[in-house]
Tab-separated table of C-alpha atoms in Angstrom:
chain	number	residue	atom	x	y	z
A	1	MET	CA	-28.777	50.225	20.953
A	2	ASP	CA	-29.380	47.261	23.276
A	3	VAL	CA	-26.265	46.711	25.396
A	4	ALA	CA	-25.098	43.322	26.512
A	5	THR	CA	-23.823	42.573	29.987
A	6	PRO	CA	-20.081	41.988	29.456
A	7	THR	CA	-17.630	40.378	31.867
A	8	SER	CA	-14.464	42.021	30.471
A	9	ASP	CA	-13.557	45.563	29.457
A	10	LEU	CA	-11.384	44.802	26.440
A	11	VAL	CA	-10.215	42.067	24.064
A	12	VAL	CA	-7.090	42.887	22.105
A	13	ILE	CA	-6.737	40.803	18.924
A	14	GLY	CA	-3.027	40.360	18.034
A	15	LEU	CA	-0.421	40.471	20.766
A	16	GLY	CA	2.593	41.789	18.880
A	17	TYR	CA	4.538	45.078	18.975
A	18	VAL	CA	1.240	47.061	18.911
A	19	GLY	CA	-1.333	44.917	20.695
A	20	LEU	CA	0.755	43.820	23.656
A	21	PRO	CA	1.838	47.337	24.833
A	22	LEU	CA	-1.786	48.381	24.419
A	23	ALA	CA	-3.016	45.449	26.542
A	24	HIS	CA	-0.310	46.217	29.088
A	25	GLN	CA	-1.243	49.896	29.545
A	26	ALA	CA	-4.983	49.084	29.680
A	27	THR	CA	-4.347	46.469	32.345
A	28	ARG	CA	-2.218	48.868	34.393
A	29	ALA	CA	-5.127	51.387	34.226
A	30	GLY	CA	-7.352	48.795	35.855
A	31	LEU	CA	-9.238	47.421	32.865
A	32	THR	CA	-10.026	43.764	32.640
A	33	VAL	CA	-8.172	42.732	29.454
A	34	THR	CA	-8.022	39.521	27.412
A	35	GLY	CA	-5.558	38.995	24.587
A	36	LEU	CA	-6.694	36.966	21.558
A	37	GLU	CA	-3.674	35.549	19.782
A	38	ALA	CA	-3.357	33.244	16.771
A	39	SER	CA	-0.202	31.603	18.038
A	40	PRO	CA	-0.728	29.068	20.867
A	41	ALA	CA	2.976	29.357	21.763
A	42	VAL	CA	2.776	33.154	22.165
A	43	ALA	CA	-0.425	32.889	24.220
A	44	ALA	CA	1.108	30.249	26.476
A	45	GLY	CA	4.269	32.200	26.946
A	46	LEU	CA	2.330	35.301	27.978
A	47	ASN	CA	0.243	33.371	30.425
A	48	ALA	CA	3.493	32.035	31.894
A	49	GLY	CA	4.859	35.635	32.251
A	50	ARG	CA	7.244	35.628	29.275
A	51	SER	CA	7.574	38.557	26.881
A	52	HIS	CA	8.384	38.344	23.152
A	53	VAL	CA	8.580	42.110	22.273
A	54	ASP	CA	11.304	44.675	22.968
A	55	ASP	CA	9.274	47.264	24.915
A	56	LEU	CA	8.039	44.900	27.649
A	57	ASP	CA	10.049	42.535	29.760
A	58	SER	CA	8.970	39.479	31.683
A	59	ALA	CA	8.359	41.537	34.780
A	60	ASP	CA	5.856	43.640	32.780
A	61	ILE	CA	4.046	40.528	31.617
A	62	ALA	CA	3.982	39.103	35.083
A	63	GLU	CA	2.437	42.380	36.284
A	64	MET	CA	-0.213	42.095	33.572
A	65	VAL	CA	-1.075	38.518	34.534
A	66	GLU	CA	-1.309	39.536	38.183
A	67	GLY	CA	-3.621	42.379	37.084
A	68	GLY	CA	-6.034	39.911	35.564
A	69	PHE	CA	-4.723	39.698	31.941
A	70	THR	CA	-5.017	36.406	30.135
A	71	ALA	CA	-4.085	35.405	26.659
A	72	THR	CA	-6.087	32.892	24.611
A	73	THR	CA	-6.628	31.437	21.163
A	74	ASP	CA	-10.382	31.052	21.786
A	75	ALA	CA	-12.348	33.748	19.977
A	76	SER	CA	-15.478	33.072	22.054
A	77	VAL	CA	-14.075	35.568	24.588
A	78	ILE	CA	-15.353	38.272	22.261
A	79	ALA	CA	-18.960	37.538	23.264
A	80	ASP	CA	-18.293	38.725	26.780
A	81	THR	CA	-16.447	42.001	26.273
A	82	ARG	CA	-17.339	45.673	26.036
A	83	SER	CA	-14.686	46.521	23.464
A	84	VAL	CA	-12.534	44.804	20.865
A	85	VAL	CA	-9.341	46.372	19.388
A	86	ILE	CA	-7.797	44.786	16.315
A	87	CYS	CA	-3.963	45.001	16.192
A	88	VAL	CA	-3.075	42.400	13.529
A	89	PRO	CA	-0.362	42.727	10.846
A	90	THR	CA	-1.045	44.274	7.462
A	91	PRO	CA	1.980	43.442	5.329
A	92	LEU	CA	2.240	44.353	1.621
A	93	SER	CA	0.605	42.015	-0.852
A	94	GLU	CA	2.250	40.972	-4.122
A	95	GLU	CA	0.243	43.753	-5.843
A	96	GLY	CA	1.806	46.374	-3.570
A	97	GLY	CA	-1.276	47.050	-1.501
A	98	PRO	CA	-1.962	45.944	2.019
A	99	ASP	CA	-2.570	42.296	2.719
A	100	LEU	CA	-5.801	42.441	4.719
A	101	GLY	CA	-6.001	38.742	5.305
A	102	ALA	CA	-5.416	39.042	9.065
A	103	VAL	CA	-7.923	41.944	9.358
A	104	ALA	CA	-10.531	39.932	7.512
A	105	ALA	CA	-9.920	36.861	9.763
A	106	ALA	CA	-10.271	39.107	12.807
A	107	GLY	CA	-13.471	40.583	11.434
A	108	ARG	CA	-15.021	37.160	10.835
A	109	ALA	CA	-14.024	36.014	14.344
A	110	ILE	CA	-15.671	39.102	15.868
A	111	ALA	CA	-18.815	38.676	13.795
A	112	ALA	CA	-19.230	35.109	15.013
A	113	HIS	CA	-19.415	36.343	18.626
A	114	LEU	CA	-20.429	40.048	18.349
A	115	ALA	CA	-22.881	41.227	20.944
A	116	PRO	CA	-25.058	44.329	20.757
A	117	GLY	CA	-23.422	47.473	22.174
A	118	THR	CA	-19.848	46.289	21.619
A	119	LEU	CA	-17.223	48.731	20.474
A	120	VAL	CA	-14.920	47.480	17.665
A	121	VAL	CA	-11.753	49.467	16.836
A	122	LEU	CA	-9.275	48.783	14.049
A	123	GLU	CA	-5.694	49.836	14.836
A	124	SER	CA	-3.910	47.981	12.038
A	125	THR	CA	-2.459	50.410	9.472
A	126	THR	CA	-4.210	50.414	6.134
A	127	TYR	CA	-5.545	52.626	3.389
A	128	PRO	CA	-8.405	55.127	3.860
A	129	GLY	CA	-11.792	53.379	3.598
A	130	THR	CA	-10.800	50.004	5.038
A	131	THR	CA	-12.722	50.269	8.259
A	132	GLU	CA	-16.043	51.027	6.554
A	133	GLU	CA	-15.498	49.252	3.169
A	134	VAL	CA	-13.765	46.051	4.293
A	135	LEU	CA	-14.224	45.536	8.034
A	136	ARG	CA	-17.814	46.803	8.411
A	137	PRO	CA	-19.398	44.311	5.960
A	138	LEU	CA	-17.602	41.431	7.694
A	139	LEU	CA	-18.857	42.539	11.083
A	140	GLU	CA	-22.390	42.996	9.812
A	141	GLU	CA	-22.477	39.338	8.756
A	142	SER	CA	-23.377	38.988	12.426
A	143	GLY	CA	-26.760	40.414	11.622
A	144	LEU	CA	-25.977	43.542	13.668
A	145	VAL	CA	-25.642	46.975	11.992
A	146	ALA	CA	-22.674	49.265	12.596
A	147	GLY	CA	-23.636	52.559	14.077
A	148	SER	CA	-26.915	51.367	15.471
A	149	ASP	CA	-26.303	47.929	17.006
A	150	PHE	CA	-22.607	48.238	17.649
A	151	HIS	CA	-19.863	50.944	17.522
A	152	LEU	CA	-17.114	50.940	14.879
A	153	ALA	CA	-14.026	53.131	14.788
A	154	PHE	CA	-10.450	53.376	13.610
A	155	SER	CA	-7.467	54.510	15.772
A	156	PRO	CA	-3.983	54.403	14.185
A	157	GLU	CA	-1.289	52.752	16.276
A	158	ARG	CA	1.623	55.011	17.202
A	159	ILE	CA	3.963	52.496	18.801
A	160	ASP	CA	7.682	53.360	18.462
A	161	PRO	CA	9.671	50.300	19.544
A	162	GLY	CA	12.551	51.236	21.820
A	163	ASN	CA	11.307	54.708	22.567
A	164	ALA	CA	11.825	55.179	26.337
A	165	THR	CA	10.124	58.631	26.306
A	166	PHE	CA	6.875	58.040	24.536
A	167	GLY	CA	4.650	54.991	25.052
A	168	VAL	CA	0.968	54.161	24.923
A	169	ALA	CA	-0.078	56.421	27.778
A	170	ASN	CA	1.605	59.714	26.848
A	171	THR	CA	1.376	59.498	23.040
A	172	PRO	CA	-1.795	61.360	21.880
A	173	LYS	CA	-4.336	58.843	20.522
A	174	VAL	CA	-6.258	59.733	17.324
A	175	VAL	CA	-9.696	58.108	16.978
A	176	GLY	CA	-12.271	58.387	14.190
A	177	GLY	CA	-15.709	56.790	14.472
A	178	MET	CA	-18.059	55.684	11.699
A	179	THR	CA	-20.658	57.958	13.361
A	180	GLU	CA	-20.310	60.641	15.966
A	181	ARG	CA	-21.534	58.253	18.684
A	182	CYS	CA	-19.023	55.616	17.478
A	183	GLY	CA	-16.223	58.193	17.805
A	184	GLU	CA	-17.350	59.158	21.276
A	185	ALA	CA	-17.423	55.549	22.411
A	186	ALA	CA	-13.882	54.946	21.098
A	187	ALA	CA	-12.624	58.145	22.733
A	188	ALA	CA	-14.162	57.104	26.024
A	189	LEU	CA	-12.338	53.798	25.903
A	190	TYR	CA	-8.957	55.224	25.190
A	191	ARG	CA	-9.303	57.991	27.746
A	192	ARG	CA	-9.270	55.296	30.404
A	193	PHE	CA	-5.597	54.619	29.790
A	194	VAL	CA	-4.253	57.318	27.399
A	195	ASP	CA	-3.546	60.868	28.554
A	196	THR	CA	-4.681	62.698	25.386
A	197	VAL	CA	-7.323	61.610	22.862
A	198	VAL	CA	-7.831	63.496	19.582
A	199	GLN	CA	-11.058	62.882	17.679
A	200	ALA	CA	-10.925	62.886	13.915
A	201	ARG	CA	-13.912	63.667	11.766
A	202	GLY	CA	-14.332	59.997	10.791
A	203	THR	CA	-12.598	56.767	10.147
A	204	ARG	CA	-11.074	57.874	6.802
A	205	GLU	CA	-9.461	60.909	8.346
A	206	ALA	CA	-7.977	58.791	11.122
A	207	GLU	CA	-6.734	56.231	8.600
A	208	MET	CA	-5.180	59.012	6.470
A	209	ALA	CA	-3.501	60.616	9.539
A	210	LYS	CA	-1.358	57.464	10.100
A	211	LEU	CA	-0.278	57.355	6.427
A	212	LEU	CA	0.440	61.041	6.390
A	213	GLU	CA	2.762	60.724	9.411
A	214	ASN	CA	4.858	57.975	7.866
A	215	THR	CA	4.730	59.293	4.305
A	216	TYR	CA	6.186	62.576	5.663
A	217	ARG	CA	9.037	60.677	7.169
A	218	HIS	CA	9.496	58.447	4.098
A	219	VAL	CA	9.741	61.401	1.693
A	220	ASN	CA	12.143	63.404	3.875
A	221	ILE	CA	14.404	60.452	4.457
A	222	ALA	CA	14.505	59.901	0.703
A	223	LEU	CA	15.471	63.615	0.267
A	224	VAL	CA	18.541	63.379	2.498
A	225	ASN	CA	19.461	59.969	1.099
A	226	GLU	CA	19.556	61.410	-2.386
A	227	MET	CA	21.482	64.461	-1.123
A	228	ALA	CA	24.020	62.121	0.516
A	229	ILE	CA	24.794	60.582	-2.874
A	230	PHE	CA	25.449	63.851	-4.747
A	231	CYS	CA	27.004	65.665	-1.726
A	232	GLN	CA	29.653	62.976	-1.628
A	233	GLU	CA	30.463	63.625	-5.268
A	234	LEU	CA	30.401	67.393	-4.739
A	235	GLY	CA	32.705	67.195	-1.771
A	236	VAL	CA	30.023	68.589	0.573
A	237	ASP	CA	29.829	67.381	4.196
A	238	LEU	CA	26.068	66.736	4.358
A	239	TRP	CA	26.177	65.906	8.037
A	240	ASP	CA	27.672	69.305	8.792
A	241	SER	CA	25.012	70.976	6.652
A	242	ILE	CA	22.223	69.108	8.527
A	243	ALA	CA	23.676	70.171	11.852
A	244	CYS	CA	23.885	73.717	10.776
A	245	ALA	CA	20.362	73.759	9.415
A	246	ALA	CA	19.070	72.163	12.630
A	247	THR	CA	20.152	75.249	14.641
A	248	LYS	CA	17.231	77.093	13.049
A	249	PRO	CA	14.525	77.099	15.813
A	250	PHE	CA	11.612	77.040	13.359
A	251	GLY	CA	10.713	75.609	9.915
A	252	PHE	CA	13.266	72.740	9.813
A	253	GLN	CA	13.323	69.193	11.184
A	254	ALA	CA	16.525	67.155	10.881
A	255	PHE	CA	16.384	63.906	8.929
A	256	TYR	CA	19.506	61.769	8.322
A	257	PRO	CA	20.730	59.548	5.514
A	258	GLY	CA	21.274	55.841	5.997
A	259	PRO	CA	21.601	52.443	4.325
A	260	GLY	CA	17.874	52.299	3.612
A	261	VAL	CA	14.647	52.351	5.657
A	262	GLY	CA	13.312	49.628	7.928
A	263	GLY	CA	10.615	48.634	10.302
A	264	HIS	CA	6.927	48.040	9.564
A	265	CYS	CA	5.995	51.673	9.083
A	266	ILE	CA	8.217	53.687	6.759
A	267	PRO	CA	9.047	51.098	4.043
A	268	ILE	CA	5.447	49.808	3.952
A	269	ASP	CA	2.805	52.248	5.080
A	270	PRO	CA	3.218	54.866	2.313
A	271	ASN	CA	2.619	52.102	-0.230
A	272	TYR	CA	-0.872	51.689	1.170
A	273	LEU	CA	-1.618	55.281	0.201
A	274	SER	CA	0.054	54.935	-3.196
A	275	TYR	CA	-2.073	51.807	-3.766
A	276	LYS	CA	-5.286	53.659	-2.897
A	277	VAL	CA	-4.394	56.647	-5.076
A	278	LYS	CA	-3.824	54.321	-8.062
A	279	THR	CA	-7.400	53.183	-7.812
A	280	LEU	CA	-8.353	56.776	-8.667
A	281	GLY	CA	-6.513	56.446	-11.965
A	282	TYR	CA	-3.218	58.254	-11.333
A	283	PRO	CA	0.088	57.625	-9.524
A	284	PHE	CA	1.260	59.134	-6.232
A	285	ARG	CA	4.582	60.252	-7.626
A	286	PHE	CA	6.074	61.535	-4.383
A	287	VAL	CA	5.762	58.198	-2.662
A	288	GLU	CA	6.892	56.174	-5.641
A	289	LEU	CA	10.001	58.374	-6.070
A	290	ALA	CA	10.788	58.170	-2.345
A	291	GLN	CA	10.435	54.395	-2.466
A	292	GLU	CA	12.750	54.215	-5.448
A	293	ILE	CA	15.415	56.384	-3.741
A	294	ASN	CA	15.284	54.542	-0.401
A	295	ALA	CA	15.293	51.145	-2.036
A	296	ARG	CA	18.509	51.911	-3.922
A	297	MET	CA	20.480	52.932	-0.813
A	298	PRO	CA	21.794	49.336	-0.187
A	299	SER	CA	23.352	49.496	-3.693
A	300	TYR	CA	24.940	52.791	-2.796
A	301	VAL	CA	26.397	51.241	0.361
A	302	LEU	CA	27.866	48.496	-1.765
A	303	GLN	CA	29.336	51.116	-4.106
A	304	ARG	CA	30.994	52.978	-1.254
A	305	ALA	CA	32.334	49.720	0.194
A	306	LEU	CA	33.910	48.810	-3.114
A	307	GLU	CA	35.472	52.270	-3.418
A	308	LEU	CA	36.921	52.149	0.083
A	309	LEU	CA	38.423	48.753	-0.397
A	310	ASN	CA	39.799	49.642	-3.863
A	311	ASP	CA	41.422	52.730	-2.420
A	312	SER	CA	43.208	50.443	0.049
A	313	GLY	CA	44.252	48.024	-2.647
A	314	LEU	CA	41.739	45.367	-1.636
A	315	ALA	CA	39.120	43.511	-3.709
A	316	LEU	CA	35.690	42.980	-2.138
A	317	SER	CA	35.692	39.368	-3.331
A	318	ARG	CA	38.745	38.628	-1.190
A	319	SER	CA	37.812	40.813	1.798
A	320	ARG	CA	36.420	40.087	5.234
A	321	VAL	CA	33.533	42.436	6.025
A	322	LEU	CA	32.118	42.928	9.482
A	323	LEU	CA	28.539	44.232	9.708
A	324	LEU	CA	27.670	46.149	12.869
A	325	GLY	CA	23.955	46.043	13.701
A	326	VAL	CA	21.291	44.053	11.770
A	327	THR	CA	18.109	45.436	13.423
A	328	TYR	CA	16.155	48.204	11.715
A	329	LYS	CA	16.727	50.801	14.497
A	330	PRO	CA	19.083	51.206	17.469
A	331	ASP	CA	18.958	49.346	20.765
A	332	ILE	CA	16.088	46.961	19.950
A	333	ALA	CA	15.906	43.431	18.565
A	334	ASP	CA	13.350	44.121	15.907
A	335	GLN	CA	14.583	43.116	12.420
A	336	ARG	CA	11.472	43.887	10.382
A	337	GLU	CA	12.438	45.199	6.924
A	338	SER	CA	15.988	45.980	8.136
A	339	PRO	CA	18.166	47.418	5.419
A	340	ALA	CA	21.021	45.305	6.806
A	341	ARG	CA	19.644	42.325	4.912
A	342	PRO	CA	19.724	43.712	1.372
A	343	VAL	CA	23.143	45.273	2.099
A	344	ALA	CA	24.477	41.927	3.299
A	345	ARG	CA	22.924	40.139	0.336
A	346	LYS	CA	24.635	42.458	-2.179
A	347	LEU	CA	28.019	42.114	-0.438
A	348	ALA	CA	27.719	38.333	-0.406
A	349	GLU	CA	26.837	38.346	-4.085
A	350	LYS	CA	30.145	40.100	-4.776
A	351	GLY	CA	32.029	37.388	-2.848
A	352	ALA	CA	32.708	39.170	0.442
A	353	THR	CA	33.258	36.984	3.533
A	354	LEU	CA	30.741	38.270	6.033
A	355	THR	CA	30.536	38.247	9.814
A	356	TYR	CA	28.189	40.305	11.934
A	357	HIS	CA	27.831	41.729	15.407
A	358	ASP	CA	24.685	42.890	17.132
A	359	PRO	CA	24.208	43.084	20.904
A	360	HIS	CA	20.494	42.314	20.460
A	361	VAL	CA	20.575	39.497	17.861
A	362	GLU	CA	22.303	36.263	18.816
A	363	GLU	CA	21.638	34.457	15.462
A	364	TRP	CA	21.176	35.960	12.000
A	365	SER	CA	20.719	34.154	8.678
A	366	LEU	CA	21.158	35.233	5.124
A	367	ASN	CA	19.859	33.286	2.154
A	368	GLY	CA	19.186	30.332	4.444
A	369	HIS	CA	22.732	30.279	5.934
A	370	THR	CA	23.590	31.382	9.438
A	371	LEU	CA	26.284	34.063	9.448
A	372	PRO	CA	29.107	33.875	11.985
A	373	ARG	CA	28.531	36.231	14.902
A	374	ALA	CA	31.507	38.099	16.328
A	375	THR	CA	31.862	37.573	20.065
A	376	ASP	CA	34.986	39.701	20.664
A	377	LEU	CA	33.974	42.977	19.001
A	378	GLU	CA	37.252	44.791	19.252
A	379	GLN	CA	39.191	41.826	17.814
A	380	ALA	CA	36.640	41.320	15.009
A	381	MET	CA	36.976	44.985	14.014
A	382	ALA	CA	40.780	44.720	14.032
A	383	GLU	CA	40.717	41.599	11.829
A	384	ALA	CA	38.082	42.759	9.319
A	385	ASP	CA	39.292	44.376	6.131
A	386	LEU	CA	36.165	46.574	6.249
A	387	THR	CA	33.683	47.278	9.008
A	388	ILE	CA	30.285	48.667	7.977
A	389	LEU	CA	28.096	50.295	10.633
A	390	LEU	CA	24.482	49.653	9.621
A	391	THR	CA	22.571	50.224	12.891
A	392	ASP	CA	23.664	52.887	15.367
A	393	HIS	CA	23.311	50.859	18.613
A	394	SER	CA	24.524	52.866	21.564
A	395	ALA	CA	27.309	50.291	22.080
A	396	TYR	CA	28.983	51.503	18.883
A	397	THR	CA	30.604	54.685	20.163
A	398	PRO	CA	32.788	56.915	18.023
A	399	LYS	CA	35.756	56.044	20.227
A	400	LEU	CA	35.261	52.266	19.781
A	401	LEU	CA	34.754	52.608	16.033
A	402	THR	CA	37.721	54.756	15.247
A	403	GLU	CA	40.157	53.023	17.589
A	404	HIS	CA	39.561	49.458	16.492
A	405	ALA	CA	38.249	49.404	12.892
A	406	ARG	CA	40.968	49.129	10.221
A	407	LEU	CA	38.648	50.589	7.632
A	408	LEU	CA	35.172	51.897	8.521
A	409	LEU	CA	32.073	52.879	6.581
A	410	ASP	CA	29.673	54.643	8.917
A	411	THR	CA	26.260	54.637	7.244
A	412	ARG	CA	24.474	56.208	10.221
A	413	GLY	CA	26.691	59.245	10.871
A	414	VAL	CA	27.743	58.155	14.335
A	415	LEU	CA	31.028	59.921	13.801
A	416	ARG	CA	29.391	63.108	12.666
A	417	ARG	CA	25.969	63.391	14.247
A	418	LEU	CA	25.127	65.578	17.218
A	419	PRO	CA	21.708	66.292	18.746
A	420	ALA	CA	19.793	68.848	16.672
A	421	GLY	CA	21.085	72.348	17.337
A	422	ALA	CA	24.077	71.211	19.353
A	423	VAL	CA	27.210	73.303	18.880
A	424	HIS	CA	30.700	72.597	20.296
A	425	GLU	CA	32.473	75.198	22.428
A	426	ASP	CA	34.695	75.911	19.454
A	427	GLY	CA	31.706	76.827	17.378
A	428	HIS	CA	31.685	73.751	15.229
A	429	THR	CA	28.412	71.784	14.853
A	430	THR	CA	29.785	68.327	14.160
A	431	ALA	CA	32.436	66.075	15.697
A	432	PRO	CA	35.677	65.607	13.678
A	433	ILE	CA	36.448	62.149	12.319
A	434	ALA	CA	39.129	60.742	14.544
A	435	ARG	CA	41.457	59.311	11.872
A	436	GLU	CA	41.754	58.420	8.217
A	437	GLY	CA	40.128	55.139	7.194
A	438	ALA	CA	36.815	56.111	8.862
A	439	VAL	CA	34.338	57.300	6.261
A	440	VAL	CA	30.758	58.553	6.728
A	441	LEU	CA	28.144	57.621	4.110
């Protein structure tokens, strides 16, 4: 394999929630990194030291720039690099499979500038076979052959927005190469800025690992969501049951019910696997059932809201409802696939007057209309006929919720959840609800 003489170590294509933290960690480790971004505004902002993702602030971006990082929209930078990592979005298509348009565009851009000896790694989540069946032919339009003229690998992203404990450096990195040498080249790259690198047998195994991780979570969340529905009718405190089960030091991991699933991974990634399985001629029933259960949780939240208001002699169509939290997970601004949106849409369809509060989202729209944002949270809770907690931001403490909400539906178990295995001095596993009018999903 003839190796070119590169002037940079790494080009990261796509500078969003995955690509930017990757570029940041690589730059900190001393690599010369260039970011290739489709948006001129994002590229300009980064070069000026401004961040647009939760996990990095402007000081982090300034540090990157000082360390030699630059962002550009010019794909010709690929010609002068040792390695290219693709971190572009793969949303669902109308057919339910992954929309690989951005991956294909990245592949064509690389092919136009691909030099011998370059390592190309796909990190965008997709179905098994994408790296070799979709990306490889596009790259080989360059006239170079994968595995002999350049290296090709897949490494699933494991970014968890808002996670202060695990980031790029200390989260083990799975890599799978098209050939053994490709895998070794990819592992060598990541070892320069990641503590632990795990080599899969090939690209398909690495692609499947990512889908397995998120399908596991998807299915188990669906399990407790369905249990929440029938436990409420059976008069069983599911939160107490989960806390008790979590005291077992082996064989159990706690999952919690909620108003739905959000983010890029759990609501979307398992569908890639289901899509691929369907090409074999049969359904992936576990995933399809989990999707069905999780997708109906916003309707269940609506049902519980109606019941609570009816029990208080109020009609939803004449009620003021305050929504707490519109992001998909706590203490970040990321709204991707947030279940707050379908919940709000269903409440609005029934005539509720909606306001929202979120410490991380200053403006939020529904059906093209901007919803009023509460500025005085305590007053807003006191004035609302019903407060629905949708995202368990740390600002929403049990004390705040129970002291100020006239009627509360807690869809995240803030009033009942303790860390796994935690037990009070009195032997109880869960916190008591402070007063009537506060109900857990």
